[in-house]
Amino acid sequence: MTSSQAPLRLFTSESITEGHPDKVCDQISDAILDDLLRQDPSSRVAVETLATRGFVQIAGEVSTSGYCDIDALARGVLSRIGYNGQDAGFDATTCGINVSIGHQSPNIASGVDTSWEKRHGGGEDELSGLGAGDQGLMFGYACDETPSLMPLPIDAAHDLALALTAARRDEVLDYLLPDGKTQITVGYDESGTPRSIETVVLSTQHRDGIDLEGKLIPEVEEAIVRPFLARMAERGLLTGDAEIIINPAGEFVLGGPAADTGLTGRKIIADTYGGYARHGGGAFSGKDPSKVDRSAAYAARWIAKNVVAAGFARRCEIQLAYAIGRAQPVGIYVETYGTETVSPQSLERAIREVFDLRPAAIIAALDLRAPRYLASAAYGHFGREDAGFTWENRDRVADLRAALA
């Protein structure tokens, strides 16, 4: 950078691997949800998990005709992640598991099963019958920084976290253990365009007795970080001056729930947009789609992504707001940060015309009764275009264009 160039603005996002204690809890909660939805698609589930040294506590409210062997399911999740013995500090076979599950509150159930609209003589079709499972506000976001229309910092952080997990699972580096974190700092120019990867931070759990300076740090850099930077360079980003920081705290032998208590829903920024966009505050994992914390957040991302994919804005943030028991949202807000190609008012009208945002309509359009949630419980809920992430579909682009023609 020459002295005549303005300094880059730096933005940072983090990701965490599936072995991080909070992500362990998210995966157990969503595995329970999936198992119950597989048996009874109308299951109502709100399950929280806490994991600490040698112990897992699972609690919540469930109404279902299905049956879930929660103890066995939780142990299976822990084993699949890699917590199979004392080397990793946590053993799926011997840990204690306590389950405290009750029924959904009948007051909540009655308001959700029969929406305010139905109770007051409105709602002409069956999609009006389901009320929102709670009040709340949800945000969705999309931008043109990456092919997945996600902000680059969180997209890159997930890329690196997935690479770290792949190196462990494929035994490229056979001393790696499940817990880990990544963090990426991106340099943006005055126009808001990402230009460089400025800093890469990676912390990984490892087996005892590994020489950090002589083995782990150079091997992780060579096997994981350098290929990551090459992928970023292929996107046109400057990477040559990136600072690489690996296990800056030193040894990371004790990890996972043995080192740090985990809890469902505590990594909501990494789950969404890495802090690049606003967040309504509601977590996702362990909640069935009648809870708009989850389904409406997915719908907001779906809308924002289709707006950007249709070319009506380079950046788009959607806010939805609901009242418990009511089917229609009480508020829709569209923010395009001055990047829109049509008026924001016209865009909002088109969104209201194209997207039915009643909870039952969202569930039907995105097939959210299908058991698909365990896959979303690590490495982000958004930007994942593999099967099952229906809220990533660009299937309303033509409809938006027609509405704005």
mmCIF file of C-alpha atoms in Angstrom:
data_model
loop_
_atom_site.group_PDB
_atom_site.id
_atom_site.type_symbol
_atom_site.label_atom_id
_atom_site.label_comp_id
_atom_site.label_asym_id
_atom_site.label_seq_id
_atom_site.Cartn_x
_atom_site.Cartn_y
_atom_site.Cartn_z
ATOM 1 C CA MET A 1 0.000 0.000 0.000
ATOM 2 C CA THR A 2 1.442 3.374 -1.008
ATOM 3 C CA SER A 3 1.237 6.427 1.233
ATOM 4 C CA SER A 4 -1.372 7.927 -1.110
ATOM 5 C CA GLN A 5 -3.759 5.044 -0.504
ATOM 6 C CA ALA A 6 -6.269 5.178 2.306
ATOM 7 C CA PRO A 7 -5.662 2.596 5.035
ATOM 8 C CA LEU A 8 -7.763 -0.529 4.841
ATOM 9 C CA ARG A 9 -10.608 -0.958 7.286
ATOM 10 C CA LEU A 10 -10.358 -4.255 9.147
ATOM 11 C CA PHE A 11 -13.256 -6.545 10.022
ATOM 12 C CA THR A 12 -12.910 -9.855 11.876
ATOM 13 C CA SER A 13 -15.135 -12.919 12.255
ATOM 14 C CA GLU A 14 -14.622 -16.240 14.000
ATOM 15 C CA SER A 15 -15.750 -19.820 13.560
ATOM 16 C CA ILE A 16 -15.531 -22.814 15.859
ATOM 17 C CA THR A 17 -15.174 -26.502 15.161
ATOM 18 C CA GLU A 18 -17.701 -29.185 15.983
ATOM 19 C CA GLY A 19 -15.662 -30.136 19.059
ATOM 20 C CA HIS A 20 -16.006 -26.754 20.743
ATOM 21 C CA PRO A 21 -18.128 -27.270 23.892
ATOM 22 C CA ASP A 22 -20.891 -24.875 22.798
ATOM 23 C CA LYS A 23 -21.094 -26.567 19.405
ATOM 24 C CA VAL A 24 -21.191 -29.981 21.086
ATOM 25 C CA CYS A 25 -24.335 -28.802 22.873
ATOM 26 C CA ASP A 26 -25.880 -27.379 19.704
ATOM 27 C CA GLN A 27 -25.356 -30.702 17.948
ATOM 28 C CA ILE A 28 -26.894 -32.772 20.741
ATOM 29 C CA SER A 29 -29.947 -30.475 20.850
ATOM 30 C CA ASP A 30 -30.411 -30.613 17.067
ATOM 31 C CA ALA A 31 -29.867 -34.378 16.936
ATOM 32 C CA ILE A 32 -32.778 -34.768 19.373
ATOM 33 C CA LEU A 33 -34.894 -32.415 17.252
ATOM 34 C CA ASP A 34 -34.115 -34.366 14.067
ATOM 35 C CA ASP A 35 -34.911 -37.710 15.683
ATOM 36 C CA LEU A 36 -38.310 -36.503 16.857
ATOM 37 C CA LEU A 37 -39.192 -34.788 13.567
ATOM 38 C CA ARG A 38 -38.295 -38.007 11.748
ATOM 39 C CA GLN A 39 -40.998 -39.803 13.740
ATOM 40 C CA ASP A 40 -43.506 -36.976 14.137
ATOM 41 C CA PRO A 41 -43.094 -33.971 11.816
ATOM 42 C CA SER A 42 -45.421 -31.909 14.007
ATOM 43 C CA SER A 43 -43.212 -32.337 17.088
ATOM 44 C CA ARG A 44 -42.782 -29.276 19.264
ATOM 45 C CA VAL A 45 -39.258 -29.218 20.608
ATOM 46 C CA ALA A 46 -37.289 -26.773 22.718
ATOM 47 C CA VAL A 47 -34.221 -28.592 24.041
ATOM 48 C CA GLU A 48 -31.169 -27.113 25.744
ATOM 49 C CA THR A 49 -27.923 -28.952 26.478
ATOM 50 C CA LEU A 50 -25.166 -28.160 28.938
ATOM 51 C CA ALA A 51 -21.872 -30.053 28.850
ATOM 52 C CA THR A 52 -19.105 -29.842 31.401
ATOM 53 C CA ARG A 53 -16.358 -32.040 32.806
ATOM 54 C CA GLY A 54 -17.623 -35.624 32.561
ATOM 55 C CA PHE A 55 -21.291 -34.632 32.502
ATOM 56 C CA VAL A 56 -24.089 -33.625 30.112
ATOM 57 C CA GLN A 57 -27.399 -32.117 31.221
ATOM 58 C CA ILE A 58 -30.280 -32.052 28.724
ATOM 59 C CA ALA A 59 -33.447 -30.125 29.576
ATOM 60 C CA GLY A 60 -36.415 -28.586 27.835
ATOM 61 C CA GLU A 61 -39.984 -28.980 26.671
ATOM 62 C CA VAL A 62 -41.235 -31.480 24.098
ATOM 63 C CA SER A 63 -44.661 -32.411 22.758
ATOM 64 C CA THR A 64 -44.527 -35.328 20.318
ATOM 65 C CA SER A 65 -45.935 -38.745 19.466
ATOM 66 C CA GLY A 66 -42.381 -39.972 18.880
ATOM 67 C CA TYR A 67 -39.867 -41.459 21.291
ATOM 68 C CA CYS A 68 -36.204 -40.509 21.503
ATOM 69 C CA ASP A 69 -33.540 -42.437 23.417
ATOM 70 C CA ILE A 70 -31.854 -39.211 24.430
ATOM 71 C CA ASP A 71 -29.034 -40.850 26.375
ATOM 72 C CA ALA A 72 -27.981 -43.027 23.428
ATOM 73 C CA LEU A 73 -28.419 -40.196 20.950
ATOM 74 C CA ALA A 74 -26.241 -37.807 22.954
ATOM 75 C CA ARG A 75 -23.508 -40.423 23.329
ATOM 76 C CA GLY A 76 -23.626 -41.049 19.595
ATOM 77 C CA VAL A 77 -23.141 -37.356 18.842
ATOM 78 C CA LEU A 78 -20.204 -37.135 21.258
ATOM 79 C CA SER A 79 -18.598 -40.218 19.733
ATOM 80 C CA ARG A 80 -19.037 -38.981 16.164
ATOM 81 C CA ILE A 81 -17.405 -35.667 17.059
ATOM 82 C CA GLY A 82 -14.407 -37.546 18.447
ATOM 83 C CA TYR A 83 -14.863 -37.521 22.217
ATOM 84 C CA ASN A 84 -14.099 -41.194 22.600
ATOM 85 C CA GLY A 85 -11.550 -41.322 25.364
ATOM 86 C CA GLN A 86 -9.398 -39.542 27.876
ATOM 87 C CA ASP A 87 -6.946 -38.273 25.230
ATOM 88 C CA ALA A 88 -9.626 -35.778 24.199
ATOM 89 C CA GLY A 89 -10.588 -35.073 27.811
ATOM 90 C CA PHE A 90 -14.154 -36.337 27.449
ATOM 91 C CA ASP A 91 -15.473 -39.852 26.906
ATOM 92 C CA ALA A 92 -18.863 -40.481 25.278
ATOM 93 C CA THR A 93 -19.057 -43.926 26.870
ATOM 94 C CA THR A 94 -18.390 -43.035 30.493
ATOM 95 C CA CYS A 95 -19.700 -39.471 30.899
ATOM 96 C CA GLY A 96 -22.801 -38.915 32.995
ATOM 97 C CA ILE A 97 -25.984 -37.815 31.200
ATOM 98 C CA ASN A 98 -29.027 -36.408 32.969
ATOM 99 C CA VAL A 99 -32.304 -35.679 31.155
ATOM 100 C CA SER A 100 -35.024 -33.306 32.369
ATOM 101 C CA ILE A 101 -37.673 -33.028 29.656
ATOM 102 C CA GLY A 102 -41.242 -31.856 30.206
ATOM 103 C CA HIS A 103 -44.221 -30.943 28.028
ATOM 104 C CA GLN A 104 -44.668 -27.641 26.228
ATOM 105 C CA SER A 105 -46.688 -25.111 28.223
ATOM 106 C CA PRO A 106 -50.386 -25.522 27.375
ATOM 107 C CA ASN A 107 -50.753 -21.729 27.270
ATOM 108 C CA ILE A 108 -48.080 -21.473 24.585
ATOM 109 C CA ALA A 109 -49.441 -24.507 22.727
ATOM 110 C CA SER A 110 -52.987 -23.155 22.536
ATOM 111 C CA GLY A 111 -51.856 -19.804 21.177
ATOM 112 C CA VAL A 112 -49.596 -21.387 18.591
ATOM 113 C CA ASP A 113 -51.936 -24.191 17.473
ATOM 114 C CA THR A 114 -54.746 -21.725 16.801
ATOM 115 C CA SER A 115 -53.429 -18.354 15.698
ATOM 116 C CA TRP A 116 -54.790 -14.981 16.767
ATOM 117 C CA GLU A 117 -56.144 -14.552 13.239
ATOM 118 C CA LYS A 118 -58.126 -17.797 13.433
ATOM 119 C CA ARG A 119 -59.418 -17.010 16.908
ATOM 120 C CA HIS A 120 -60.677 -13.643 15.674
ATOM 121 C CA GLY A 121 -62.428 -14.895 12.561
ATOM 122 C CA GLY A 122 -59.659 -14.129 10.070
ATOM 123 C CA GLY A 123 -57.352 -16.324 8.046
ATOM 124 C CA GLU A 124 -59.071 -17.942 5.117
ATOM 125 C CA ASP A 125 -56.661 -20.840 4.584
ATOM 126 C CA GLU A 126 -54.886 -23.472 6.651
ATOM 127 C CA LEU A 127 -51.600 -21.547 6.560
ATOM 128 C CA SER A 128 -53.192 -18.954 8.838
ATOM 129 C CA GLY A 129 -53.821 -21.495 11.566
ATOM 130 C CA LEU A 130 -50.332 -21.624 13.080
ATOM 131 C CA GLY A 131 -49.311 -18.705 15.238
ATOM 132 C CA ALA A 132 -45.711 -17.683 15.890
ATOM 133 C CA GLY A 133 -44.173 -19.713 18.701
ATOM 134 C CA ASP A 134 -42.916 -16.595 20.436
ATOM 135 C CA GLN A 135 -42.579 -12.878 20.021
ATOM 136 C CA GLY A 136 -39.256 -11.668 18.691
ATOM 137 C CA LEU A 137 -37.256 -10.061 15.931
ATOM 138 C CA MET A 138 -35.066 -11.810 13.399
ATOM 139 C CA PHE A 139 -32.523 -10.599 10.865
ATOM 140 C CA GLY A 140 -31.339 -12.023 7.571
ATOM 141 C CA TYR A 141 -28.486 -10.730 5.445
ATOM 142 C CA ALA A 142 -26.822 -11.232 2.080
ATOM 143 C CA CYS A 143 -24.118 -9.414 0.118
ATOM 144 C CA ASP A 144 -22.127 -9.937 -3.053
ATOM 145 C CA GLU A 145 -18.704 -10.426 -1.414
ATOM 146 C CA THR A 146 -18.646 -14.208 -1.950
ATOM 147 C CA PRO A 147 -20.266 -16.744 -4.305
ATOM 148 C CA SER A 148 -22.542 -17.850 -1.462
ATOM 149 C CA LEU A 149 -23.578 -14.206 -0.918
ATOM 150 C CA MET A 150 -22.174 -14.232 2.609
ATOM 151 C CA PRO A 151 -19.796 -11.690 4.173
ATOM 152 C CA LEU A 152 -16.215 -12.704 3.427
ATOM 153 C CA PRO A 153 -14.864 -12.766 7.035
ATOM 154 C CA ILE A 154 -17.327 -15.379 8.317
ATOM 155 C CA ASP A 155 -17.259 -17.320 5.045
ATOM 156 C CA ALA A 156 -13.466 -17.541 5.279
ATOM 157 C CA ALA A 157 -13.501 -18.412 8.996
ATOM 158 C CA HIS A 158 -15.860 -21.339 8.335
ATOM 159 C CA ASP A 159 -13.669 -22.445 5.407
ATOM 160 C CA LEU A 160 -10.647 -22.627 7.699
ATOM 161 C CA ALA A 161 -12.567 -24.348 10.523
ATOM 162 C CA LEU A 162 -13.803 -27.014 8.105
ATOM 163 C CA ALA A 163 -10.245 -27.502 6.844
ATOM 164 C CA LEU A 164 -9.018 -27.937 10.426
ATOM 165 C CA THR A 165 -11.664 -30.575 11.111
ATOM 166 C CA ALA A 166 -10.909 -32.365 7.821
ATOM 167 C CA ALA A 167 -7.201 -32.527 8.703
ATOM 168 C CA ARG A 168 -8.123 -34.136 12.023
ATOM 169 C CA ARG A 169 -10.714 -36.571 10.672
ATOM 170 C CA ASP A 170 -8.549 -37.612 7.701
ATOM 171 C CA GLU A 171 -5.555 -37.952 10.041
ATOM 172 C CA VAL A 172 -3.460 -35.613 7.933
ATOM 173 C CA LEU A 173 -2.221 -34.473 11.341
ATOM 174 C CA ASP A 174 -2.991 -37.391 13.629
ATOM 175 C CA TYR A 175 -2.348 -35.513 16.857
ATOM 176 C CA LEU A 176 -5.219 -33.031 16.436
ATOM 177 C CA LEU A 177 -8.237 -33.286 18.772
ATOM 178 C CA PRO A 178 -11.830 -32.051 18.283
ATOM 179 C CA ASP A 179 -11.863 -28.596 19.911
ATOM 180 C CA GLY A 180 -10.734 -25.615 17.849
ATOM 181 C CA LYS A 181 -11.333 -22.042 16.766
ATOM 182 C CA THR A 182 -10.490 -19.939 13.740
ATOM 183 C CA GLN A 183 -10.565 -16.179 13.249
ATOM 184 C CA ILE A 184 -10.055 -14.167 10.058
ATOM 185 C CA THR A 185 -9.420 -10.436 9.679
ATOM 186 C CA VAL A 186 -10.240 -9.005 6.250
ATOM 187 C CA GLY A 187 -9.054 -5.672 4.892
ATOM 188 C CA TYR A 188 -11.680 -3.526 3.132
ATOM 189 C CA ASP A 189 -11.009 -0.498 0.936
ATOM 190 C CA GLU A 190 -12.889 2.806 1.031
ATOM 191 C CA SER A 191 -15.656 1.462 -1.202
ATOM 192 C CA GLY A 192 -16.318 -1.476 1.126
ATOM 193 C CA THR A 193 -14.710 -4.017 -1.196
ATOM 194 C CA PRO A 194 -12.665 -6.789 0.481
ATOM 195 C CA ARG A 195 -9.039 -6.601 -0.644
ATOM 196 C CA SER A 196 -6.900 -8.742 1.630
ATOM 197 C CA ILE A 197 -6.612 -11.357 4.307
ATOM 198 C CA GLU A 198 -4.785 -9.491 7.040
ATOM 199 C CA THR A 199 -4.649 -11.955 9.938
ATOM 200 C CA VAL A 200 -5.334 -15.670 10.390
ATOM 201 C CA VAL A 201 -5.753 -16.992 13.929
ATOM 202 C CA LEU A 202 -6.114 -20.729 14.526
ATOM 203 C CA SER A 203 -6.211 -22.536 17.855
ATOM 204 C CA THR A 204 -6.453 -26.310 17.908
ATOM 205 C CA GLN A 205 -6.655 -28.888 20.630
ATOM 206 C CA HIS A 206 -3.906 -31.527 20.381
ATOM 207 C CA ARG A 207 -2.567 -34.614 22.074
ATOM 208 C CA ASP A 208 -0.196 -34.256 24.979
ATOM 209 C CA GLY A 209 3.528 -34.241 24.311
ATOM 210 C CA ILE A 210 3.432 -32.512 20.891
ATOM 211 C CA ASP A 211 6.214 -29.990 20.300
ATOM 212 C CA LEU A 212 4.393 -26.766 19.427
ATOM 213 C CA GLU A 213 7.216 -24.741 17.891
ATOM 214 C CA GLY A 214 8.976 -27.622 16.203
ATOM 215 C CA LYS A 215 5.999 -29.649 14.994
ATOM 216 C CA LEU A 216 2.425 -28.437 15.491
ATOM 217 C CA ILE A 217 2.778 -24.812 14.423
ATOM 218 C CA PRO A 218 4.796 -25.422 11.218
ATOM 219 C CA GLU A 219 2.745 -28.488 10.259
ATOM 220 C CA VAL A 220 -0.622 -26.781 10.830
ATOM 221 C CA GLU A 221 0.581 -23.796 8.818
ATOM 222 C CA GLU A 222 1.751 -25.998 5.957
ATOM 223 C CA ALA A 223 -1.161 -28.448 5.875
ATOM 224 C CA ILE A 224 -4.095 -26.167 6.749
ATOM 225 C CA VAL A 225 -3.332 -22.439 6.702
ATOM 226 C CA ARG A 226 -1.266 -22.166 3.512
ATOM 227 C CA PRO A 227 -3.832 -24.067 1.386
ATOM 228 C CA PHE A 228 -6.536 -21.823 2.900
ATOM 229 C CA LEU A 229 -4.601 -18.701 1.886
ATOM 230 C CA ALA A 230 -4.164 -20.149 -1.605
ATOM 231 C CA ARG A 231 -7.954 -20.523 -1.862
ATOM 232 C CA MET A 232 -8.369 -16.916 -0.782
ATOM 233 C CA ALA A 233 -5.785 -15.790 -3.347
ATOM 234 C CA GLU A 234 -7.779 -17.575 -6.051
ATOM 235 C CA ARG A 235 -10.644 -15.224 -5.148
ATOM 236 C CA GLY A 236 -8.390 -12.266 -5.931
ATOM 237 C CA LEU A 237 -7.516 -11.363 -2.352
ATOM 238 C CA LEU A 238 -4.048 -10.231 -1.300
ATOM 239 C CA THR A 239 -2.640 -12.807 1.121
ATOM 240 C CA GLY A 240 1.138 -12.425 0.978
ATOM 241 C CA ASP A 241 1.377 -10.193 4.039
ATOM 242 C CA ALA A 242 -1.153 -12.071 6.152
ATOM 243 C CA GLU A 243 -0.067 -12.586 9.744
ATOM 244 C CA ILE A 244 -0.471 -16.210 10.816
ATOM 245 C CA ILE A 245 -1.058 -16.909 14.511
ATOM 246 C CA ILE A 246 -1.341 -20.546 15.611
ATOM 247 C CA ASN A 247 -2.102 -21.611 19.207
ATOM 248 C CA PRO A 248 -1.031 -18.255 20.651
ATOM 249 C CA ALA A 249 -1.851 -19.369 24.220
ATOM 250 C CA GLY A 250 0.567 -22.295 23.949
ATOM 251 C CA GLU A 251 -0.459 -25.858 24.751
ATOM 252 C CA PHE A 252 -4.113 -26.756 24.111
ATOM 253 C CA VAL A 253 -4.302 -30.314 25.445
ATOM 254 C CA LEU A 254 -7.340 -29.985 27.670
ATOM 255 C CA GLY A 255 -10.288 -28.951 25.502
ATOM 256 C CA GLY A 256 -13.973 -29.481 24.864
ATOM 257 C CA PRO A 257 -16.395 -29.750 27.801
ATOM 258 C CA ALA A 258 -13.558 -30.828 30.110
ATOM 259 C CA ALA A 259 -11.960 -27.397 29.800
ATOM 260 C CA ASP A 260 -14.934 -25.093 29.297
ATOM 261 C CA THR A 261 -18.624 -25.601 30.009
ATOM 262 C CA GLY A 262 -20.694 -25.610 26.836
ATOM 263 C CA LEU A 263 -24.272 -24.477 26.353
ATOM 264 C CA THR A 264 -26.758 -24.595 23.485
ATOM 265 C CA GLY A 265 -27.175 -21.324 21.608
ATOM 266 C CA ARG A 266 -24.094 -19.499 22.834
ATOM 267 C CA LYS A 267 -22.406 -19.034 19.451
ATOM 268 C CA ILE A 268 -25.161 -17.169 17.609
ATOM 269 C CA ILE A 269 -22.801 -14.705 15.904
ATOM 270 C CA ALA A 270 -20.697 -17.498 14.401
ATOM 271 C CA ASP A 271 -23.953 -19.267 13.498
ATOM 272 C CA THR A 272 -25.104 -16.285 11.429
ATOM 273 C CA TYR A 273 -23.040 -13.512 9.810
ATOM 274 C CA GLY A 274 -19.984 -13.193 12.015
ATOM 275 C CA GLY A 275 -21.137 -9.866 13.443
ATOM 276 C CA TYR A 276 -21.250 -8.275 9.980
ATOM 277 C CA ALA A 277 -25.030 -7.871 10.189
ATOM 278 C CA ARG A 278 -27.415 -7.379 13.088
ATOM 279 C CA HIS A 279 -28.790 -10.258 15.122
ATOM 280 C CA GLY A 280 -32.154 -10.486 16.850
ATOM 281 C CA GLY A 281 -30.749 -12.440 19.784
ATOM 282 C CA GLY A 282 -32.589 -15.742 19.410
ATOM 283 C CA ALA A 283 -30.606 -18.957 19.064
ATOM 284 C CA PHE A 284 -31.522 -21.728 16.616
ATOM 285 C CA SER A 285 -30.420 -25.164 17.794
ATOM 286 C CA GLY A 286 -32.868 -27.409 19.594
ATOM 287 C CA LYS A 287 -35.924 -25.468 18.386
ATOM 288 C CA ASP A 288 -38.552 -26.820 16.011
ATOM 289 C CA PRO A 289 -39.680 -24.523 13.165
ATOM 290 C CA SER A 290 -42.801 -23.257 14.916
ATOM 291 C CA LYS A 291 -40.283 -21.147 16.831
ATOM 292 C CA VAL A 292 -39.754 -18.096 14.642
ATOM 293 C CA ASP A 293 -36.347 -17.584 16.250
ATOM 294 C CA ARG A 294 -35.322 -20.277 13.817
ATOM 295 C CA SER A 295 -37.783 -20.400 10.921
ATOM 296 C CA ALA A 296 -38.140 -16.638 10.452
ATOM 297 C CA ALA A 297 -34.377 -16.116 10.676
ATOM 298 C CA TYR A 298 -34.046 -18.671 7.890
ATOM 299 C CA ALA A 299 -36.789 -16.891 5.927
ATOM 300 C CA ALA A 300 -35.058 -13.525 6.357
ATOM 301 C CA ARG A 301 -31.830 -14.951 4.938
ATOM 302 C CA TRP A 302 -33.840 -16.508 2.077
ATOM 303 C CA ILE A 303 -35.369 -13.142 1.215
ATOM 304 C CA ALA A 304 -32.095 -11.215 1.455
ATOM 305 C CA LYS A 305 -30.260 -13.756 -0.668
ATOM 306 C CA ASN A 306 -32.878 -13.668 -3.418
ATOM 307 C CA VAL A 307 -32.835 -9.855 -3.429
ATOM 308 C CA VAL A 308 -29.066 -9.782 -3.941
ATOM 309 C CA ALA A 309 -29.120 -12.689 -6.410
ATOM 310 C CA ALA A 310 -31.759 -10.835 -8.452
ATOM 311 C CA GLY A 311 -29.472 -7.806 -8.690
ATOM 312 C CA PHE A 312 -31.711 -5.409 -6.755
ATOM 313 C CA ALA A 313 -29.029 -4.634 -4.156
ATOM 314 C CA ARG A 314 -25.394 -5.464 -3.439
ATOM 315 C CA ARG A 315 -26.161 -5.681 0.273
ATOM 316 C CA CYS A 316 -29.511 -6.469 1.839
ATOM 317 C CA GLU A 317 -30.613 -6.891 5.442
ATOM 318 C CA ILE A 318 -34.147 -7.979 6.337
ATOM 319 C CA GLN A 319 -35.764 -7.645 9.742
ATOM 320 C CA LEU A 320 -38.904 -9.604 10.590
ATOM 321 C CA ALA A 321 -40.840 -9.233 13.841
ATOM 322 C CA TYR A 322 -43.606 -11.396 15.307
ATOM 323 C CA ALA A 323 -46.046 -11.456 18.210
ATOM 324 C CA ILE A 324 -46.596 -14.799 19.923
ATOM 325 C CA GLY A 325 -49.705 -16.510 18.608
ATOM 326 C CA ARG A 326 -50.086 -14.286 15.544
ATOM 327 C CA ALA A 327 -49.446 -15.658 12.059
ATOM 328 C CA GLN A 328 -48.642 -12.461 10.177
ATOM 329 C CA PRO A 329 -45.425 -10.637 11.080
ATOM 330 C CA VAL A 330 -45.976 -7.358 12.860
ATOM 331 C CA GLY A 331 -43.054 -5.752 11.046
ATOM 332 C CA ILE A 332 -40.908 -6.106 7.922
ATOM 333 C CA TYR A 333 -37.919 -3.815 7.451
ATOM 334 C CA VAL A 334 -35.615 -3.715 4.425
ATOM 335 C CA GLU A 335 -32.149 -2.122 4.526
ATOM 336 C CA THR A 336 -29.988 -1.959 1.397
ATOM 337 C CA TYR A 337 -27.312 0.539 2.529
ATOM 338 C CA GLY A 338 -27.638 2.692 -0.589
ATOM 339 C CA THR A 339 -26.695 -0.226 -2.880
ATOM 340 C CA GLU A 340 -30.219 -0.772 -4.260
ATOM 341 C CA THR A 341 -31.086 -0.555 -7.965
ATOM 342 C CA VAL A 342 -34.796 0.047 -7.258
ATOM 343 C CA SER A 343 -36.429 2.161 -4.581
ATOM 344 C CA PRO A 344 -36.518 0.555 -1.129
ATOM 345 C CA GLN A 345 -40.270 1.138 -1.002
ATOM 346 C CA SER A 346 -40.784 -0.784 -4.262
ATOM 347 C CA LEU A 347 -38.499 -3.532 -3.040
ATOM 348 C CA GLU A 348 -40.453 -3.913 0.192
ATOM 349 C CA ARG A 349 -43.724 -4.109 -1.710
ATOM 350 C CA ALA A 350 -42.268 -6.822 -3.960
ATOM 351 C CA ILE A 351 -41.023 -8.800 -0.962
ATOM 352 C CA ARG A 352 -44.469 -8.704 0.634
ATOM 353 C CA GLU A 353 -45.990 -9.876 -2.662
ATOM 354 C CA VAL A 354 -43.517 -12.710 -3.304
ATOM 355 C CA PHE A 355 -42.863 -14.102 0.200
ATOM 356 C CA ASP A 356 -45.594 -15.406 2.504
ATOM 357 C CA LEU A 357 -44.098 -14.918 5.956
ATOM 358 C CA ARG A 358 -46.680 -16.645 8.107
ATOM 359 C CA PRO A 359 -44.924 -19.409 10.079
ATOM 360 C CA ALA A 360 -46.875 -22.237 8.428
ATOM 361 C CA ALA A 361 -46.124 -20.786 4.994
ATOM 362 C CA ILE A 362 -42.398 -20.511 5.779
ATOM 363 C CA ILE A 363 -42.369 -24.092 7.051
ATOM 364 C CA ALA A 364 -44.110 -25.334 3.896
ATOM 365 C CA ALA A 365 -41.996 -23.316 1.443
ATOM 366 C CA LEU A 366 -38.684 -24.341 3.016
ATOM 367 C CA ASP A 367 -39.732 -27.883 4.017
ATOM 368 C CA LEU A 368 -38.739 -27.207 7.611
ATOM 369 C CA ARG A 369 -40.567 -30.211 9.089
ATOM 370 C CA ALA A 370 -37.953 -32.496 7.551
ATOM 371 C CA PRO A 371 -35.154 -33.668 9.888
ATOM 372 C CA ARG A 372 -32.269 -31.571 8.591
ATOM 373 C CA TYR A 373 -30.963 -29.621 11.539
ATOM 374 C CA LEU A 374 -27.952 -31.531 12.882
ATOM 375 C CA ALA A 375 -25.983 -30.570 9.765
ATOM 376 C CA SER A 376 -26.559 -26.893 10.542
ATOM 377 C CA ALA A 377 -25.354 -27.077 14.144
ATOM 378 C CA ALA A 378 -21.669 -26.494 13.318
ATOM 379 C CA TYR A 379 -19.905 -24.299 10.721
ATOM 380 C CA GLY A 380 -22.784 -21.870 10.301
ATOM 381 C CA HIS A 381 -26.450 -21.978 9.357
ATOM 382 C CA PHE A 382 -26.015 -19.754 6.299
ATOM 383 C CA GLY A 383 -23.953 -19.817 3.121
ATOM 384 C CA ARG A 384 -24.196 -23.608 2.921
ATOM 385 C CA GLU A 385 -25.624 -24.585 -0.443
ATOM 386 C CA ASP A 386 -25.568 -28.347 0.060
ATOM 387 C CA ALA A 387 -28.788 -30.361 0.185
ATOM 388 C CA GLY A 388 -31.178 -29.538 2.997
ATOM 389 C CA PHE A 389 -30.297 -25.858 3.398
ATOM 390 C CA THR A 390 -33.443 -24.798 1.567
ATOM 391 C CA TRP A 391 -33.255 -21.225 2.852
ATOM 392 C CA GLU A 392 -30.176 -20.828 0.636
ATOM 393 C CA ASN A 393 -32.211 -21.456 -2.526
ATOM 394 C CA ARG A 394 -32.376 -18.667 -5.111
ATOM 395 C CA ASP A 395 -35.806 -19.805 -6.206
ATOM 396 C CA ARG A 396 -37.653 -16.483 -5.920
ATOM 397 C CA VAL A 397 -35.363 -14.422 -8.165
ATOM 398 C CA ALA A 398 -37.711 -14.635 -11.144
ATOM 399 C CA ASP A 399 -40.724 -13.799 -8.981
ATOM 400 C CA LEU A 400 -39.032 -10.715 -7.558
ATOM 401 C CA ARG A 401 -38.047 -9.561 -11.032
ATOM 402 C CA ALA A 402 -41.620 -10.043 -12.239
ATOM 403 C CA ALA A 403 -42.989 -8.122 -9.259
ATOM 404 C CA LEU A 404 -40.626 -5.222 -9.987
ATOM 405 C CA ALA A 405 -40.978 -5.256 -13.773
#
